[in-house]
Amino acid sequence: MGKNNESKNNSRNTLNRLAFQGGSYSLIITAVVLAVLIVVNVLAATLPSTWTQLDISSAQLYSVTSNTKVVLNNLEDDVTIYWIVQSGEENTILENLLAKYENLSDHITVVKKNPDVYPTFAEQYTDEEVSNNSLIVECGDRYRYIAWSDIYQQEYSIYSGSLSVTSSFDGEGSITSAIDYVVTEDLPKMYILEGHGELDLPETFADQVDKSNIETESLSLLTVDEIPEDADCILIYEPQSDISEDEATMLSEWVYNGGNLMVIAGPLADVEFPNLNSLLEYYGITVEEGVVIEADRNNYAYYPYLLLPNIESTDITDALIDENYYAVLCISSGLTISDSNEYGILTTSDTSFSKIAGYALDTYEEEDGDIDGPFSVAVSIESNEGGRMVWISAAAFLDDYYNSYSSGANVDLAINAISDMIGEREALAISSRSLDYSYLTITEATASRLKLLMIGIIPIIYIGIGAIVLIRRRRSQK
């Protein structure tokens, strides 16, 4: 009996010892795991936010583009970004973005300035009333003030009798533009031709030009003997009448000798442009009579004159191709290039044609006398002396309506063209990120296929599945 009790006690002791050892091992393992986690968290906390945070927002609000990275990598001077914000009122998205700028360059320093503590600090930079989360970017004697309303932008428009508001975040575009401005002494200058009823630049395009740090000034060739020496580019935008022969000669010689010219002009009712069009004729390009009509449903939206042209791969257009954007052109002239298509950047399909009737057309069908395509509707030409000319043959190309319809691709293409002509400037063409919806631009053929799929094929499939299930159930019941 005593031996049995002793045996039971030994077994109990063995079990207790094993349990204690097991518990000790578990405790040690738990402690080691906790220690490892603490070390990992401490190390992770020291890493730049660009390595530890992933941007999964649909508008990529927490990311910076390659343009910004190039600008920051090329910095040689120290830049200070003053963040005017009260304690506890910091905008999270802006805070994350500023941290990325600091992490990407040792030349960037972000300094918070609480207006409660420094009530007069911003007065030395701007006369405006400064809101929370506004910024001041400074390098030496140069600075730029970025208002909160420039970072979070709102646009108001009236459509069908109702007021609509669209919102966008332009933090990266504004900050990178300001950095580029304060570190650049000599900014490029673009002259805008006047004297022929040219329309004012659309607001979206004008804002983008300003944000791209391109200085603009009006120019009348009738009042000067030669084109100003500081002209990096000349823009002719939606002229309502033709230029003179002398102006055409001056512009042609200027491009030939290395100047840069952008022309955005399309067909107008009862207006011809023989002198303006002669600038293209020197390079073997003919501006055809009439209005381009697309017969291929993959190359127009809604109406055959609302073109979705093919985008050729060039330095100007590659960014649009990479992002699967469409350029949208309404009422265009067809450009025919002799011998080769080396100049074309936007081209129509082989089934396109130009309606000689123009604005007086009463059918979209091809008729006798109409001119067969394909055509270019935008070209980029380089002279032997290094001059450049970009020509877009739709007058309304940059209008805010068609730019919105293209999800901003039209303005991006024009800005990219200016950038390419005046010399690559990475601060250009950083678009704001929409906080609302964007237009989904699809071709008429795609729209027809979607209608067939949604209205015809999918319902038939569901009906067929239901019939099969019903038949099987009846057979099983029998």
Short mmCIF file of C-alpha atoms in Angstrom, two decimals:
data_model
loop_
_atom_site.label_atom_id
_atom_site.label_comp_id
_atom_site.label_asym_id
_atom_site.label_seq_id
_atom_site.Cartn_x
_atom_site.Cartn_y
_atom_site.Cartn_z
CA MET A 1 0.00 0.00 0.00
CA GLY A 2 2.86 2.38 0.91
CA LYS A 3 4.66 1.51 -2.31
CA ASN A 4 1.58 2.37 -4.33
CA ASN A 5 1.30 5.76 -2.62
CA GLU A 6 4.99 6.39 -3.18
CA SER A 7 4.63 5.46 -6.86
CA LYS A 8 1.64 7.79 -7.23
CA ASN A 9 3.58 10.61 -5.57
CA ASN A 10 6.55 10.05 -7.90
CA SER A 11 4.25 10.10 -10.93
CA ARG A 12 2.57 13.24 -9.66
CA ASN A 13 5.92 14.89 -9.08
CA THR A 14 7.09 13.90 -12.55
CA LEU A 15 3.94 15.34 -14.09
CA ASN A 16 4.30 18.54 -12.08
CA ARG A 17 7.94 18.84 -13.09
CA LEU A 18 7.08 18.32 -16.79
CA ALA A 19 4.22 20.79 -16.52
CA PHE A 20 6.53 23.33 -14.87
CA GLN A 21 9.17 22.80 -17.54
CA GLY A 22 6.55 23.11 -20.28
CA GLY A 23 5.22 26.28 -18.70
CA SER A 24 8.74 27.65 -18.37
CA TYR A 25 9.46 26.92 -22.04
CA SER A 26 6.21 28.59 -23.06
CA LEU A 27 7.01 31.59 -20.91
CA ILE A 28 10.49 31.86 -22.38
CA ILE A 29 9.21 31.50 -25.96
CA THR A 30 6.52 34.11 -25.29
CA ALA A 31 9.12 36.48 -23.84
CA VAL A 32 11.43 35.93 -26.83
CA VAL A 33 8.58 36.55 -29.29
CA LEU A 34 7.56 39.72 -27.43
CA ALA A 35 11.15 40.90 -27.39
CA VAL A 36 11.47 40.27 -31.14
CA LEU A 37 8.22 42.14 -31.81
CA ILE A 38 9.37 45.08 -29.70
CA VAL A 39 12.70 45.22 -31.56
CA VAL A 40 10.95 44.97 -34.93
CA ASN A 41 8.54 47.77 -33.99
CA VAL A 42 11.38 49.96 -32.74
CA LEU A 43 13.34 49.39 -35.93
CA ALA A 44 10.23 49.94 -38.09
CA ALA A 45 9.59 53.22 -36.31
CA THR A 46 13.00 54.47 -37.42
CA LEU A 47 12.35 53.65 -41.08
CA PRO A 48 11.07 56.38 -43.44
CA SER A 49 7.31 56.45 -43.86
CA THR A 50 7.82 55.90 -47.59
CA TRP A 51 9.00 52.35 -46.72
CA THR A 52 6.40 51.47 -44.14
CA GLN A 53 3.15 52.96 -45.45
CA LEU A 54 1.29 51.71 -48.50
CA ASP A 55 -1.08 53.97 -50.42
CA ILE A 56 -4.29 52.07 -51.13
CA SER A 57 -6.46 55.16 -51.69
CA SER A 58 -8.16 55.25 -55.10
CA ALA A 59 -6.81 58.75 -55.84
CA GLN A 60 -3.28 57.90 -54.59
CA LEU A 61 -3.47 60.75 -52.05
CA TYR A 62 -0.52 59.41 -50.05
CA SER A 63 1.90 58.93 -52.97
CA VAL A 64 4.24 61.18 -54.92
CA THR A 65 4.96 60.90 -58.62
CA SER A 66 8.27 60.26 -60.32
CA ASN A 67 8.27 63.95 -61.36
CA THR A 68 8.51 65.03 -57.73
CA LYS A 69 11.24 62.48 -57.00
CA VAL A 70 13.34 63.82 -59.89
CA VAL A 71 12.91 67.42 -58.69
CA LEU A 72 13.92 66.49 -55.15
CA ASN A 73 16.88 64.36 -56.28
CA ASN A 74 18.23 67.32 -58.29
CA LEU A 75 18.04 69.79 -55.40
CA GLU A 76 21.30 71.52 -54.54
CA ASP A 77 19.95 74.29 -52.31
CA ASP A 78 18.19 73.95 -48.96
CA VAL A 79 14.44 74.52 -49.05
CA THR A 80 12.28 75.21 -46.00
CA ILE A 81 8.55 74.47 -45.99
CA TYR A 82 6.76 76.43 -43.27
CA TRP A 83 3.54 74.72 -42.23
CA ILE A 84 1.11 77.29 -40.80
CA VAL A 85 -1.13 75.28 -38.49
CA GLN A 86 -2.53 75.39 -34.99
CA SER A 87 -1.70 72.53 -32.65
CA GLY A 88 -4.19 69.70 -33.10
CA GLU A 89 -5.53 71.06 -36.42
CA GLU A 90 -3.04 69.27 -38.69
CA ASN A 91 -4.52 67.71 -41.82
CA THR A 92 -3.54 64.03 -41.87
CA ILE A 93 -3.11 63.74 -45.64
CA LEU A 94 -0.98 66.87 -45.82
CA GLU A 95 1.10 65.74 -42.82
CA ASN A 96 1.84 62.42 -44.51
CA LEU A 97 2.74 64.17 -47.77
CA LEU A 98 5.14 66.61 -46.09
CA ALA A 99 6.83 63.70 -44.33
CA LYS A 100 7.47 62.10 -47.71
CA TYR A 101 9.15 65.27 -48.98
CA GLU A 102 11.46 65.32 -45.95
CA ASN A 103 12.30 61.64 -46.34
CA LEU A 104 13.06 61.98 -50.06
CA SER A 105 15.59 64.81 -49.75
CA ASP A 106 18.04 66.04 -47.13
CA HIS A 107 17.59 69.52 -48.59
CA ILE A 108 13.93 69.69 -47.49
CA THR A 109 13.02 70.84 -43.98
CA VAL A 110 9.44 71.15 -42.73
CA VAL A 111 8.92 73.66 -39.90
CA LYS A 112 5.59 74.07 -38.11
CA LYS A 113 4.55 77.64 -37.30
CA ASN A 114 1.61 77.87 -34.91
CA PRO A 115 -0.21 81.16 -35.63
CA ASP A 116 -1.16 81.36 -31.95
CA VAL A 117 2.53 81.42 -31.05
CA TYR A 118 3.77 83.35 -34.14
CA PRO A 119 0.77 85.56 -35.04
CA THR A 120 2.70 87.84 -37.43
CA PHE A 121 4.97 85.26 -39.09
CA ALA A 122 2.98 84.86 -42.31
CA GLU A 123 2.57 88.62 -42.81
CA GLN A 124 6.09 88.90 -44.23
CA TYR A 125 5.11 86.54 -47.07
CA THR A 126 1.49 87.39 -47.94
CA ASP A 127 -1.25 89.94 -47.35
CA GLU A 128 -3.95 87.26 -47.54
CA GLU A 129 -5.77 85.88 -44.54
CA VAL A 130 -3.87 82.67 -43.82
CA SER A 131 -5.90 79.56 -43.04
CA ASN A 132 -4.77 76.52 -41.08
CA ASN A 133 -2.64 74.06 -43.10
CA SER A 134 -1.40 76.72 -45.51
CA LEU A 135 2.25 76.51 -46.57
CA ILE A 136 5.15 78.83 -47.35
CA VAL A 137 8.03 77.41 -49.40
CA GLU A 138 11.27 79.36 -49.15
CA CYS A 139 14.78 79.13 -50.57
CA GLY A 140 17.08 82.10 -50.06
CA ASP A 141 15.28 85.26 -51.15
CA ARG A 142 12.63 83.44 -53.18
CA TYR A 143 9.41 82.14 -51.69
CA ARG A 144 5.87 81.12 -52.61
CA TYR A 145 2.75 81.09 -50.47
CA ILE A 146 0.39 78.12 -50.93
CA ALA A 147 -3.07 78.77 -49.53
CA TRP A 148 -5.16 75.94 -48.09
CA SER A 149 -7.68 76.59 -50.86
CA ASP A 150 -4.94 75.85 -53.42
CA ILE A 151 -4.27 72.48 -51.81
CA TYR A 152 -7.90 71.40 -51.45
CA GLN A 153 -9.59 72.88 -54.48
CA GLN A 154 -13.32 73.23 -55.14
CA GLU A 155 -14.88 74.18 -58.45
CA TYR A 156 -18.48 75.29 -58.85
CA SER A 157 -20.47 74.91 -62.05
CA ILE A 158 -24.10 75.04 -63.12
CA TYR A 159 -25.31 72.14 -65.23
CA SER A 160 -28.95 71.64 -66.26
CA GLY A 161 -30.01 74.35 -63.83
CA SER A 162 -28.38 72.78 -60.75
CA LEU A 163 -25.21 73.75 -58.91
CA SER A 164 -22.50 71.09 -58.81
CA VAL A 165 -19.28 71.09 -56.79
CA THR A 166 -16.15 69.11 -57.63
CA SER A 167 -13.28 68.69 -55.17
CA SER A 168 -9.65 67.77 -55.73
CA PHE A 169 -6.41 67.50 -53.75
CA ASP A 170 -3.46 69.32 -55.31
CA GLY A 171 -0.94 69.05 -52.50
CA GLU A 172 1.84 67.44 -54.50
CA GLY A 173 1.37 69.63 -57.56
CA SER A 174 1.38 72.84 -55.51
CA ILE A 175 4.36 71.91 -53.31
CA THR A 176 6.57 70.56 -56.12
CA SER A 177 5.74 73.58 -58.27
CA ALA A 178 6.66 75.90 -55.40
CA ILE A 179 9.96 74.08 -54.81
CA ASP A 180 10.78 74.28 -58.51
CA TYR A 181 9.94 77.99 -58.48
CA VAL A 182 12.07 78.97 -55.48
CA VAL A 183 15.18 77.12 -56.70
CA THR A 184 14.93 78.36 -60.32
CA GLU A 185 16.20 81.84 -61.13
CA ASP A 186 15.34 81.96 -64.85
CA LEU A 187 11.82 80.70 -65.57
CA PRO A 188 10.71 79.85 -69.12
CA LYS A 189 8.55 82.43 -70.88
CA MET A 190 5.68 81.77 -73.27
CA TYR A 191 4.22 84.54 -75.42
CA ILE A 192 0.54 84.29 -76.37
CA LEU A 193 -0.27 85.71 -79.78
CA GLU A 194 -3.01 88.33 -80.02
CA GLY A 195 -4.59 90.49 -82.71
CA HIS A 196 -6.73 87.86 -84.48
CA GLY A 197 -9.65 87.46 -82.08
CA GLU A 198 -7.86 84.77 -80.10
CA LEU A 199 -9.91 83.46 -77.18
CA ASP A 200 -8.78 83.64 -73.57
CA LEU A 201 -6.98 80.58 -72.26
CA PRO A 202 -9.39 78.16 -70.50
CA GLU A 203 -9.13 78.34 -66.73
CA THR A 204 -7.85 74.80 -66.19
CA PHE A 205 -5.09 75.16 -68.77
CA ALA A 206 -4.12 78.65 -67.55
CA ASP A 207 -3.87 77.37 -63.97
CA GLN A 208 -1.68 74.48 -65.09
CA VAL A 209 0.63 76.83 -67.01
CA ASP A 210 0.93 79.03 -63.93
CA LYS A 211 1.55 76.02 -61.68
CA SER A 212 4.22 74.85 -64.10
CA ASN A 213 6.15 78.09 -63.46
CA ILE A 214 5.87 79.30 -67.04
CA GLU A 215 5.69 83.07 -67.33
CA THR A 216 3.21 84.32 -69.93
CA GLU A 217 2.87 87.59 -71.83
CA SER A 218 0.75 88.76 -74.75
CA LEU A 219 2.45 89.43 -78.07
CA SER A 220 1.32 91.22 -81.21
CA LEU A 221 3.62 90.61 -84.15
CA LEU A 222 2.20 93.74 -85.82
CA THR A 223 3.93 95.98 -83.28
CA VAL A 224 7.40 94.38 -83.18
CA ASP A 225 10.19 94.00 -85.71
CA GLU A 226 11.21 90.59 -84.42
CA ILE A 227 10.16 87.98 -81.91
CA PRO A 228 11.53 88.77 -78.41
CA GLU A 229 14.78 87.03 -77.54
CA ASP A 230 13.40 85.76 -74.20
CA ALA A 231 10.59 83.83 -75.91
CA ASP A 232 10.92 80.13 -75.11
CA CYS A 233 7.61 79.36 -76.82
CA ILE A 234 4.77 81.11 -78.66
CA LEU A 235 1.16 79.92 -78.34
CA ILE A 236 -1.56 80.61 -80.91
CA TYR A 237 -4.88 79.68 -79.29
CA GLU A 238 -8.22 79.61 -81.13
CA PRO A 239 -7.71 82.52 -83.58
CA GLN A 240 -10.96 83.75 -85.10
CA SER A 241 -9.29 85.21 -88.20
CA ASP A 242 -6.17 84.52 -90.25
CA ILE A 243 -2.74 85.97 -89.56
CA SER A 244 -1.05 88.19 -92.14
CA GLU A 245 1.58 87.06 -94.64
CA ASP A 246 4.25 89.03 -92.78
CA GLU A 247 3.32 87.35 -89.49
CA ALA A 248 3.40 83.94 -91.16
CA THR A 249 6.87 84.67 -92.57
CA MET A 250 8.15 85.86 -89.19
CA LEU A 251 6.82 82.75 -87.39
CA SER A 252 8.07 80.36 -90.09
CA GLU A 253 11.60 81.80 -89.96
CA TRP A 254 11.56 81.77 -86.18
CA VAL A 255 10.65 78.05 -86.01
CA TYR A 256 13.14 77.22 -88.74
CA ASN A 257 15.93 78.93 -86.77
CA GLY A 258 15.18 77.13 -83.50
CA GLY A 259 12.03 78.70 -82.04
CA ASN A 260 9.11 76.79 -80.49
CA LEU A 261 5.50 77.27 -81.58
CA MET A 262 2.25 75.67 -80.45
CA VAL A 263 -0.89 76.16 -82.53
CA ILE A 264 -4.36 75.11 -81.42
CA ALA A 265 -6.74 75.99 -84.24
CA GLY A 266 -9.57 74.15 -85.95
CA PRO A 267 -12.16 74.69 -88.64
CA LEU A 268 -14.54 77.63 -88.18
CA ALA A 269 -17.70 78.42 -90.11
CA ASP A 270 -17.00 80.82 -93.02
CA VAL A 271 -13.38 81.42 -91.94
CA GLU A 272 -10.26 80.25 -93.79
CA PHE A 273 -6.65 80.31 -92.63
CA PRO A 274 -4.39 80.22 -95.71
CA ASN A 275 -1.54 82.18 -94.12
CA LEU A 276 -1.64 80.29 -90.82
CA ASN A 277 -1.84 76.94 -92.63
CA SER A 278 1.19 77.86 -94.72
CA LEU A 279 3.32 77.20 -91.64
CA LEU A 280 2.51 73.50 -92.10
CA GLU A 281 2.84 73.46 -95.88
CA TYR A 282 6.59 74.11 -95.62
CA TYR A 283 6.91 70.68 -93.94
CA GLY A 284 4.72 68.90 -96.47
CA ILE A 285 1.53 68.92 -94.39
CA THR A 286 -1.82 69.90 -95.88
CA VAL A 287 -4.80 71.11 -93.87
CA GLU A 288 -7.75 69.46 -95.59
CA GLU A 289 -11.03 71.23 -96.17
CA GLY A 290 -14.04 70.32 -94.05
CA VAL A 291 -14.57 68.50 -90.75
CA VAL A 292 -13.21 65.04 -89.88
CA ILE A 293 -15.85 62.32 -89.43
CA GLU A 294 -15.00 58.91 -87.96
CA ALA A 295 -16.64 55.80 -89.38
CA ASP A 296 -14.88 53.44 -86.96
CA ARG A 297 -16.92 53.22 -83.76
CA ASN A 298 -13.74 52.51 -81.81
CA ASN A 299 -12.51 56.02 -82.59
CA TYR A 300 -15.40 58.29 -81.64
CA ALA A 301 -17.69 58.89 -78.68
CA TYR A 302 -21.43 59.55 -79.11
CA TYR A 303 -21.05 61.55 -82.32
CA PRO A 304 -18.78 60.78 -85.30
CA TYR A 305 -17.19 64.25 -85.05
CA LEU A 306 -16.25 63.73 -81.35
CA LEU A 307 -12.99 61.99 -82.07
CA LEU A 308 -11.03 59.55 -79.91
CA PRO A 309 -7.92 59.35 -82.11
CA ASN A 310 -5.17 56.77 -81.95
CA ILE A 311 -2.25 58.01 -79.84
CA GLU A 312 1.18 57.44 -81.37
CA SER A 313 4.11 56.78 -79.04
CA THR A 314 6.16 59.97 -78.56
CA ASP A 315 7.79 61.81 -75.67
CA ILE A 316 4.67 63.99 -75.56
CA THR A 317 2.11 61.20 -75.49
CA ASP A 318 3.77 58.25 -73.72
CA ALA A 319 2.43 59.33 -70.32
CA LEU A 320 -1.14 59.23 -71.69
CA ILE A 321 -0.57 55.83 -73.26
CA ASP A 322 0.82 54.40 -70.02
CA GLU A 323 -2.27 55.53 -68.09
CA ASN A 324 -4.71 54.40 -70.83
CA TYR A 325 -6.10 57.90 -71.39
CA TYR A 326 -7.97 59.14 -74.47
CA ALA A 327 -7.56 62.58 -76.00
CA VAL A 328 -10.95 64.01 -77.05
CA LEU A 329 -11.18 66.30 -80.09
CA CYS A 330 -14.41 67.97 -81.19
CA ILE A 331 -14.71 69.33 -84.76
CA SER A 332 -11.24 68.88 -86.21
CA SER A 333 -9.47 69.55 -89.46
CA GLY A 334 -7.71 66.64 -91.12
CA LEU A 335 -3.95 66.97 -91.61
CA THR A 336 -2.44 64.99 -94.47
CA ILE A 337 1.29 64.34 -94.26
CA SER A 338 3.13 63.70 -97.51
CA ASP A 339 5.55 60.77 -97.87
CA SER A 340 5.46 59.57 -94.24
CA ASN A 341 3.63 59.90 -90.95
CA GLU A 342 6.68 60.79 -88.90
CA TYR A 343 5.06 63.94 -87.52
CA GLY A 344 1.70 62.51 -86.45
CA ILE A 345 0.97 62.13 -82.72
CA LEU A 346 -2.84 61.78 -82.88
CA THR A 347 -4.27 59.94 -85.89
CA THR A 348 -7.70 58.85 -87.10
CA SER A 349 -8.67 55.42 -88.42
CA ASP A 350 -8.43 54.26 -92.02
CA THR A 351 -12.21 54.61 -92.39
CA SER A 352 -12.31 58.30 -91.43
CA PHE A 353 -13.05 61.02 -93.97
CA SER A 354 -13.40 64.79 -94.12
CA LYS A 355 -16.86 66.20 -94.85
CA ILE A 356 -16.44 69.04 -97.31
CA ALA A 357 -19.76 70.48 -96.14
CA GLY A 358 -18.14 71.30 -92.81
CA TYR A 359 -20.53 72.97 -90.36
CA ALA A 360 -23.33 72.66 -92.94
CA LEU A 361 -23.24 68.84 -93.01
CA ASP A 362 -26.61 67.10 -92.83
CA THR A 363 -25.42 63.49 -92.78
CA TYR A 364 -22.55 61.53 -91.27
CA GLU A 365 -22.35 59.28 -94.35
CA GLU A 366 -19.52 59.77 -96.83
CA GLU A 367 -20.61 61.54 -100.01
CA ASP A 368 -19.05 62.36 -103.35
CA GLY A 369 -16.34 64.94 -102.95
CA ASP A 370 -15.51 64.05 -99.34
CA ILE A 371 -11.82 63.37 -98.66
CA ASP A 372 -10.74 59.90 -97.54
CA GLY A 373 -8.57 59.49 -94.44
CA PRO A 374 -6.70 58.54 -92.40
CA PHE A 375 -5.57 61.92 -91.06
CA SER A 376 -3.43 63.32 -88.33
CA VAL A 377 -5.26 65.68 -85.99
CA ALA A 378 -2.14 66.61 -84.02
CA VAL A 379 1.45 66.77 -85.24
CA SER A 380 4.86 67.50 -83.74
CA ILE A 381 7.45 68.90 -86.16
CA GLU A 382 11.14 69.55 -85.68
CA SER A 383 13.10 71.81 -88.02
CA ASN A 384 16.66 71.18 -89.13
CA GLU A 385 17.89 73.86 -86.72
CA GLY A 386 16.14 72.37 -83.70
CA GLY A 387 12.96 74.43 -83.76
CA ARG A 388 9.70 72.75 -82.75
CA MET A 389 6.08 73.19 -83.78
CA VAL A 390 3.16 71.31 -82.22
CA TRP A 391 -0.16 71.72 -84.03
CA ILE A 392 -3.54 70.50 -82.76
CA SER A 393 -6.32 70.86 -85.31
CA ALA A 394 -9.34 71.15 -82.97
CA ALA A 395 -10.03 74.70 -81.78
CA ALA A 396 -11.93 73.59 -78.65
CA PHE A 397 -9.28 71.07 -77.60
CA LEU A 398 -8.43 72.83 -74.31
CA ASP A 399 -11.96 73.92 -73.41
CA ASP A 400 -12.75 72.92 -69.83
CA TYR A 401 -15.73 70.81 -70.94
CA TYR A 402 -13.77 68.59 -73.33
CA ASN A 403 -10.82 68.47 -70.95
CA SER A 404 -13.12 67.16 -68.21
CA TYR A 405 -14.57 64.67 -70.68
CA SER A 406 -11.04 63.37 -71.32
CA SER A 407 -10.36 63.19 -67.55
CA GLY A 408 -7.71 65.90 -67.94
CA ALA A 409 -5.81 64.17 -70.76
CA ASN A 410 -6.22 67.10 -73.17
CA VAL A 411 -4.54 69.63 -70.87
CA ASP A 412 -1.89 67.08 -69.88
CA LEU A 413 -1.02 66.53 -73.53
CA ALA A 414 -0.70 70.28 -74.18
CA ILE A 415 1.42 70.82 -71.07
CA ASN A 416 3.62 67.85 -71.98
CA ALA A 417 4.09 69.35 -75.45
CA ILE A 418 5.17 72.70 -74.00
CA SER A 419 7.49 70.90 -71.59
CA ASP A 420 9.01 68.91 -74.42
CA MET A 421 9.62 72.05 -76.49
CA ILE A 422 11.13 74.31 -73.82
CA GLY A 423 13.23 71.56 -72.26
CA GLU A 424 12.24 68.81 -69.86
CA ARG A 425 10.91 70.28 -66.60
CA GLU A 426 9.86 67.57 -64.17
CA ALA A 427 7.62 69.93 -62.17
CA LEU A 428 5.24 70.07 -65.11
CA ALA A 429 2.04 68.08 -65.49
CA ILE A 430 1.52 66.91 -61.91
CA SER A 431 -2.24 66.76 -61.95
CA SER A 432 -4.47 67.25 -58.93
CA ARG A 433 -6.14 64.13 -57.51
CA SER A 434 -9.89 64.16 -57.82
CA LEU A 435 -11.87 63.54 -54.66
CA ASP A 436 -15.00 62.99 -56.74
CA TYR A 437 -15.77 60.78 -59.71
CA SER A 438 -13.91 60.91 -63.01
CA TYR A 439 -15.44 60.47 -66.43
CA LEU A 440 -14.99 57.02 -67.91
CA THR A 441 -14.27 57.71 -71.57
CA ILE A 442 -15.15 54.76 -73.79
CA THR A 443 -15.63 54.38 -77.50
CA GLU A 444 -19.03 54.01 -79.11
CA ALA A 445 -18.19 50.41 -80.07
CA THR A 446 -17.34 49.55 -76.46
CA ALA A 447 -20.59 51.15 -75.30
CA SER A 448 -22.55 49.03 -77.78
CA ARG A 449 -20.84 45.84 -76.60
CA LEU A 450 -21.60 46.69 -72.97
CA LYS A 451 -25.26 47.29 -73.83
CA LEU A 452 -25.45 43.93 -75.62
CA LEU A 453 -23.78 42.21 -72.66
CA MET A 454 -25.90 43.81 -69.94
CA ILE A 455 -29.26 43.87 -71.73
CA GLY A 456 -29.02 40.72 -73.84
CA ILE A 457 -26.40 38.12 -72.97
CA ILE A 458 -26.42 38.22 -69.15
CA PRO A 459 -30.26 38.04 -68.85
CA ILE A 460 -30.33 35.12 -71.32
CA ILE A 461 -27.67 33.28 -69.28
CA TYR A 462 -29.67 33.76 -66.06
CA ILE A 463 -32.89 32.57 -67.76
CA GLY A 464 -31.05 29.54 -69.16
CA ILE A 465 -29.63 28.62 -65.75
CA GLY A 466 -33.08 28.96 -64.19
CA ALA A 467 -34.64 26.72 -66.88
CA ILE A 468 -31.97 24.03 -66.35
CA VAL A 469 -32.50 24.06 -62.58
CA LEU A 470 -36.28 23.85 -63.01
CA ILE A 471 -36.04 20.93 -65.45
CA ARG A 472 -33.67 18.99 -63.14
CA ARG A 473 -35.96 19.47 -60.14
CA ARG A 474 -39.00 18.19 -62.03
CA ARG A 475 -37.08 15.15 -63.22
CA SER A 476 -35.91 14.37 -59.69
CA GLN A 477 -39.49 14.67 -58.39
CA LYS A 478 -40.72 12.16 -61.00
#
